Tab-separated table of C-alpha atoms in Angstrom:
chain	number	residue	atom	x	y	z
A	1	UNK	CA	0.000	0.000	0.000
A	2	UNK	CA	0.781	3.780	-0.490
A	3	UNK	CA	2.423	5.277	2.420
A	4	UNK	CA	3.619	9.287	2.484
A	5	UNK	CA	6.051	10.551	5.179
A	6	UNK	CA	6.663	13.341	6.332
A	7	UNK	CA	10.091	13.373	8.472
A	8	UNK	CA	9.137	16.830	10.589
A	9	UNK	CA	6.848	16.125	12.716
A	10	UNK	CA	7.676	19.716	14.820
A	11	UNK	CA	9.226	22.762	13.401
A	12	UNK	CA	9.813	25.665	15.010
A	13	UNK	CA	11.279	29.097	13.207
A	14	UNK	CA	11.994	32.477	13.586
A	15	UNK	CA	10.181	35.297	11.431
A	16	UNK	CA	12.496	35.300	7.988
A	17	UNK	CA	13.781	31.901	8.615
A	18	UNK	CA	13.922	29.654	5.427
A	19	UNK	CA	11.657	26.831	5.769
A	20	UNK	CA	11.758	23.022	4.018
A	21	UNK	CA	9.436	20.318	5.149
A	22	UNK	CA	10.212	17.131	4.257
A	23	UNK	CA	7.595	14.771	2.144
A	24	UNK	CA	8.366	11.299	0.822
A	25	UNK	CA	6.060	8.602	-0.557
A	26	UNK	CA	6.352	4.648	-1.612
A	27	UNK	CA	4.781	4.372	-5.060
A	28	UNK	CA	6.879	3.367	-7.763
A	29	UNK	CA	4.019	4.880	-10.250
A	30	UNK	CA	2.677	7.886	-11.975
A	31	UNK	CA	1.982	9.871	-8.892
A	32	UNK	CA	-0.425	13.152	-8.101
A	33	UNK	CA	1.249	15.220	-5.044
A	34	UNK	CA	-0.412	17.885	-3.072
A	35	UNK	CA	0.580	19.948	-0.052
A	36	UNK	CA	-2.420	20.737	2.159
A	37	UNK	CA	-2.303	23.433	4.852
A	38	UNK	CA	-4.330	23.572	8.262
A	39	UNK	CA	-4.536	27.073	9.803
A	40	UNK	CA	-5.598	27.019	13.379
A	41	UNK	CA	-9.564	26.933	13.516
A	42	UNK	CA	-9.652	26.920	9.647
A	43	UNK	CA	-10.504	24.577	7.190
A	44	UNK	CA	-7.551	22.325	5.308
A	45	UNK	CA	-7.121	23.644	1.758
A	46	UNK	CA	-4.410	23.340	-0.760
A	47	UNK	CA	-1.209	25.195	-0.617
A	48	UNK	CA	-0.387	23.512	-3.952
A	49	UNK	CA	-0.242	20.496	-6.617
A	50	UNK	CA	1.773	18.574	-9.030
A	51	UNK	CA	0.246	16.530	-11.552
A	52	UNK	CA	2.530	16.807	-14.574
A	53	UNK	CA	5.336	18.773	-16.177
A	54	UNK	CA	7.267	21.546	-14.331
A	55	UNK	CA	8.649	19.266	-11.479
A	56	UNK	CA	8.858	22.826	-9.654
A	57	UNK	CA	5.397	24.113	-8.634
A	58	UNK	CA	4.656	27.381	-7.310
A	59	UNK	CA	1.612	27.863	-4.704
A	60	UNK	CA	0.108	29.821	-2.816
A	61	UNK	CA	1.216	32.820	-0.447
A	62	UNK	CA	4.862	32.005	-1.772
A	63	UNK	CA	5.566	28.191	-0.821
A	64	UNK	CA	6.779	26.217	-3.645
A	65	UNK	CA	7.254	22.127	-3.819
A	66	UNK	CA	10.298	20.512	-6.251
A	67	UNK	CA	9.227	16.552	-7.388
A	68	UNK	CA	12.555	14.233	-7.315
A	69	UNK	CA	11.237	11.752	-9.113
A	70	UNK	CA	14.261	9.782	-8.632
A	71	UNK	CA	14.184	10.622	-4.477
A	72	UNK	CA	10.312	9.827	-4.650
A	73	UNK	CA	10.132	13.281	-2.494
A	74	UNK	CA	7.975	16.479	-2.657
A	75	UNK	CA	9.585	18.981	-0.424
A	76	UNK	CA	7.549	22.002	0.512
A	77	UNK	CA	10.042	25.202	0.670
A	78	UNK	CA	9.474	28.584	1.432
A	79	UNK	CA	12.444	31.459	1.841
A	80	UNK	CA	10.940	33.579	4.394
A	81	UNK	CA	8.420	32.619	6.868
A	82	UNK	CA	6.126	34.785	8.102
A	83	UNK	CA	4.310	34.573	11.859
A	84	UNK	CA	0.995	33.954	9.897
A	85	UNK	CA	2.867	30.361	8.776
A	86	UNK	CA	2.055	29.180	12.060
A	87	UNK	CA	-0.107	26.133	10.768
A	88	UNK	CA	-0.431	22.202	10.216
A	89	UNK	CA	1.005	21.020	6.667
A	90	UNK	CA	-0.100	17.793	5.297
A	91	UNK	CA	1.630	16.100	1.943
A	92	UNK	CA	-0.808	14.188	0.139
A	93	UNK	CA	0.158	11.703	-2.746
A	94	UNK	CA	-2.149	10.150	-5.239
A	95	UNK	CA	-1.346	7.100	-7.582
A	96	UNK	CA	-2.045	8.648	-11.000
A	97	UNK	CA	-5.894	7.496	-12.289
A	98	UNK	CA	-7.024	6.865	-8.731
A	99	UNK	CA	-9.620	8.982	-6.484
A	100	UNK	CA	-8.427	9.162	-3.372
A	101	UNK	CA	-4.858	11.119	-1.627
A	102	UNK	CA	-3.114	9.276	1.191
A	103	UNK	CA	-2.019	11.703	3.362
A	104	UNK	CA	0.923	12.195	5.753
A	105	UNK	CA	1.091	12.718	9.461
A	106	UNK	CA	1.296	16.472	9.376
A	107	UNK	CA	3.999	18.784	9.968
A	108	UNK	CA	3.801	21.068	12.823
A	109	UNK	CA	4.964	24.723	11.828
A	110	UNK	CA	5.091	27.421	14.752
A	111	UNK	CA	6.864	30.860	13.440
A	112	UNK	CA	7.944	33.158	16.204
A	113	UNK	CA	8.011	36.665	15.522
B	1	UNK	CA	-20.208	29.925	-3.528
B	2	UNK	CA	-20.756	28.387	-0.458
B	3	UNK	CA	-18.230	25.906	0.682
B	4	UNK	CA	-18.523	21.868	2.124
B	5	UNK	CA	-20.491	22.327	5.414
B	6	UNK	CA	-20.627	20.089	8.230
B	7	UNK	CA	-23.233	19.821	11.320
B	8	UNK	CA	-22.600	19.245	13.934
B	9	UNK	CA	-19.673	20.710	14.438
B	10	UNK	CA	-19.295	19.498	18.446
B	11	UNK	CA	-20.005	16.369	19.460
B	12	UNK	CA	-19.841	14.659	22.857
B	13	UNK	CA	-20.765	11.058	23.306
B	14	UNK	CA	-20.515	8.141	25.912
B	15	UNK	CA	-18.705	5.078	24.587
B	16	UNK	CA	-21.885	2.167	23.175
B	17	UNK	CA	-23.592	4.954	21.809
B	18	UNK	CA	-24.490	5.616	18.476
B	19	UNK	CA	-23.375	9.153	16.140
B	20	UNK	CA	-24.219	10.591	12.732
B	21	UNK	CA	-22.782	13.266	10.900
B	22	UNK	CA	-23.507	15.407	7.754
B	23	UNK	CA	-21.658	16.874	5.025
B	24	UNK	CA	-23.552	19.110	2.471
B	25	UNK	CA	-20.579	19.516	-0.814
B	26	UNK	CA	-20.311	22.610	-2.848
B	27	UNK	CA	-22.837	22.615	-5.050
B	28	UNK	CA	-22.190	20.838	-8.288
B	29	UNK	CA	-19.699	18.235	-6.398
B	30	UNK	CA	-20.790	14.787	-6.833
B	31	UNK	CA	-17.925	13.220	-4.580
B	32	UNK	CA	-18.371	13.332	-0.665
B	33	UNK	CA	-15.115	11.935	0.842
B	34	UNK	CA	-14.628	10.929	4.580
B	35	UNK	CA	-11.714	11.625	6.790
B	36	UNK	CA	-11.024	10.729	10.346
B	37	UNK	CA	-7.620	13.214	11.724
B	38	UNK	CA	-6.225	12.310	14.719
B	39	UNK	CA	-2.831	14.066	16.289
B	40	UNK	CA	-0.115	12.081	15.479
B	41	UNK	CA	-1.838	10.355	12.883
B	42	UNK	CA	-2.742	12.744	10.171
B	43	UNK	CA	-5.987	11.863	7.937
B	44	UNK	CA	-6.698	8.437	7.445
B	45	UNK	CA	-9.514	8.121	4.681
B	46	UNK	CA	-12.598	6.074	5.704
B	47	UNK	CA	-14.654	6.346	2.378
B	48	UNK	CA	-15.459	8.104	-0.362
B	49	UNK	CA	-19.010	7.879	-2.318
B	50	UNK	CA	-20.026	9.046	-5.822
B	51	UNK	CA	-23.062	9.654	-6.947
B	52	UNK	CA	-25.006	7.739	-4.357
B	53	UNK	CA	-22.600	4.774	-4.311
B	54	UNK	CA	-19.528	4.042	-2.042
B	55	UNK	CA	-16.658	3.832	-4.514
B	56	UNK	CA	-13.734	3.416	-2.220
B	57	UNK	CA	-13.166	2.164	1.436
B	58	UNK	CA	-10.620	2.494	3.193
B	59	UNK	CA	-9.730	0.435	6.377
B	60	UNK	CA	-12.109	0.956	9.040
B	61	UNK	CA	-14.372	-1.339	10.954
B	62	UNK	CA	-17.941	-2.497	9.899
B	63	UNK	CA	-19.212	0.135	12.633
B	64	UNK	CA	-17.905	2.890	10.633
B	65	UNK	CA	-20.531	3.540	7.696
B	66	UNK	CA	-21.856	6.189	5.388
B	67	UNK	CA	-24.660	7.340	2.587
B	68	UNK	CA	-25.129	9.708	-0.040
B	69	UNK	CA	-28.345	11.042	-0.908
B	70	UNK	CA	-29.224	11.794	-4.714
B	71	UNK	CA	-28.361	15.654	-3.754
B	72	UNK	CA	-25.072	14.584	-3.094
B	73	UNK	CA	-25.393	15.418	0.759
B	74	UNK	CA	-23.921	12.143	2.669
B	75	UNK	CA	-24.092	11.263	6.577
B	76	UNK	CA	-21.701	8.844	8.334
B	77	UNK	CA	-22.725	6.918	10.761
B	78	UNK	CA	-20.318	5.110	13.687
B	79	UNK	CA	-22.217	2.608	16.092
B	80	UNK	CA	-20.884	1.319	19.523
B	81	UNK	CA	-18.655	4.153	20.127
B	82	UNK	CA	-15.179	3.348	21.746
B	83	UNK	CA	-13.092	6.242	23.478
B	84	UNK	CA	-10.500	5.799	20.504
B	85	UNK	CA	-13.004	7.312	17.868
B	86	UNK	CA	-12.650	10.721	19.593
B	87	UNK	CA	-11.108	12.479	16.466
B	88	UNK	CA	-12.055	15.516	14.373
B	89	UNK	CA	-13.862	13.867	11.166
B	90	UNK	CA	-13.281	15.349	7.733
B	91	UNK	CA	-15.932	15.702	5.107
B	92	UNK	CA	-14.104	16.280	1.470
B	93	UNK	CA	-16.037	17.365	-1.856
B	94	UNK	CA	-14.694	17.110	-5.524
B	95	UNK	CA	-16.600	17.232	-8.992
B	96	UNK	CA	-15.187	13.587	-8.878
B	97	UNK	CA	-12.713	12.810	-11.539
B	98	UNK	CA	-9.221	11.618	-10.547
B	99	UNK	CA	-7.528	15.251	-11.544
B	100	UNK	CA	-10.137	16.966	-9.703
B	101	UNK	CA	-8.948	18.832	-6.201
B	102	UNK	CA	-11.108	18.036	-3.078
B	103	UNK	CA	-12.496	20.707	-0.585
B	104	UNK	CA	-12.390	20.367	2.841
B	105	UNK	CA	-15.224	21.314	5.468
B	106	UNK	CA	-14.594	22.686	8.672
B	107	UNK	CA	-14.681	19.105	10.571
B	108	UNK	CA	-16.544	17.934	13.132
B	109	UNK	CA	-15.454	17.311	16.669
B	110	UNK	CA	-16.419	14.068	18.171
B	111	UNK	CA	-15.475	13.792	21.789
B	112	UNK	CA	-16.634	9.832	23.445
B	113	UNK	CA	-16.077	9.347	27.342
C-alpha cells in the first residue's frame, strides 16, 4: 500500500527563517502530489499540486514544492516565513488514475516573531 | 459559492452509543469523501461515495458507515462508540474525476467518554 512521510513532525522558526518540510512517498508509479495546509480553527485547503510537467510548482502565499522523481520526495520550501505560517502542513500523494490522496502525518509549523 | 459544510460541528458522546454526521458539498460536487484526523496520525480516509454509491473504502471497521443522498449530501454513521473514535472527522467534496482537487469542510469534533 501507499504510504507518504513526512520526516518533521515539529518545526519551530523564527520570522524570515527559510523553511523546508520534508515529504516522501512509496509508489513506484505515476503519482499526483499535493501539499495541504491547516490554519488554526480553519478549514484544510491546498497550498499547492503537481500533476505533470514543471517538477517545480509554485503555490500559494509564496511556498513552492520541487518533485525528485528519482528521491520519490515532494519537499515544501518557502524562503521567508512569516508569523501567519504558524499552521499544520499535510503532503498528500495520489497514484495517477485513482480517487483518493493518502495523506501524511502532518507537519507542525510554529513561526515566532 | 458556499463551501462543504458540516453539522454538527461538536459532538460529545458516551462510549456504546451511536453518532451521525452530515456533510452538504459545494454545489455541483458529486464526490463526498470521509476523513477521520487524529494528532499524530494525520488523515486516514474512511470512504469516499459518488453519486449515491460508495466507490472506495478504506480500512475501518464495519461500525464505521456512510450514505449519499441523490443531492449529493452524505451522513456517516459510527455505532458502539469506543473512546478511541474521539477524532475531528473530515468531510471532502470534488466534482469527482481523478484530476479533480477536493475541498475540505470545517470538521466535526467528536469527543466519546
Amino acid at each position: 500500500a501507499q504510504s507518504v512521510s513526512q520526516h518533521n513532525h515539529h518545526v519551530i522558526l523564527s520570522e524570515a527563517a527559510s523553511l523546508e518540510l520534508g515529504c516522501n512517498y512509496s509508489y513506484g508509479g505515476t503519482v499526483n502530489l499535493f501539499w495541504y495546509v491547516q490554519y488554526p480553527g480553519q478549514h484544510l485547503q491546498l497550498l499547492l499540486k503537481y500533476f505533470s510537467g514543471d517538477p517545480l510548482v509554485k503555490g500559494i502565499k509564496g511556498f513552492e514544492a520541487e518533485f525528485i522523481k528519482s528521491k520519490f520526495s515532494f519537499n515544501l520550501r518557502k524562503p521567508s516565513v512569516q508569523w501567519s505560517d504558524t499552521a499544520e502542513y499535510f503532503c498528500a500523494v495520489k497514484e495517477g488514475g485513482s480517487y483518493i490522496p493518502t495523506f501524511g502525518r502532518g507537519t507542525s509549523l510554529i513561526v515566532h516573531p | 459559492k458556499a463551501g462543504v459544510t458540516q453539522t454538527p460541528r461538536y459532538l460529545i458522546k458516551t462510549r456504546g452509543q451511536q453518532v451521525t454526521l452530515s456533510c452538504s458539498p459545494i454545489s455541483g460536487h458529486r464526490s463526498v469523501s470521509w476523513y477521520q484526523q487524529t494528532p499524530g496520525q494525520g488523515l486516514q480516509f474512511l470512504f469516499e461515495y459518488f453519486s449515491e454509491t460508495q466507490r472506495n473504502k478504506g480500512n475501518f471497521p464495519g461500525r464505521f458507515s456512510g450514505r449519499q443522498f441523490s443531492n449529493s449530501r452524505s451522513e456517516m454513521n459510527v455505532s458502539t462508540l469506543e473512546l478511541g473514535d474521539s477524532a475531528l472527522y473530515l468531510c471532502a467534496s470534488s466534482l469527482g474525476g481523478p484530476y479533480n482537487e477536493q475541498f475540505f469542510g470545517p470538521g466535526t469534533r467528536l469527543t466519546v467518554l
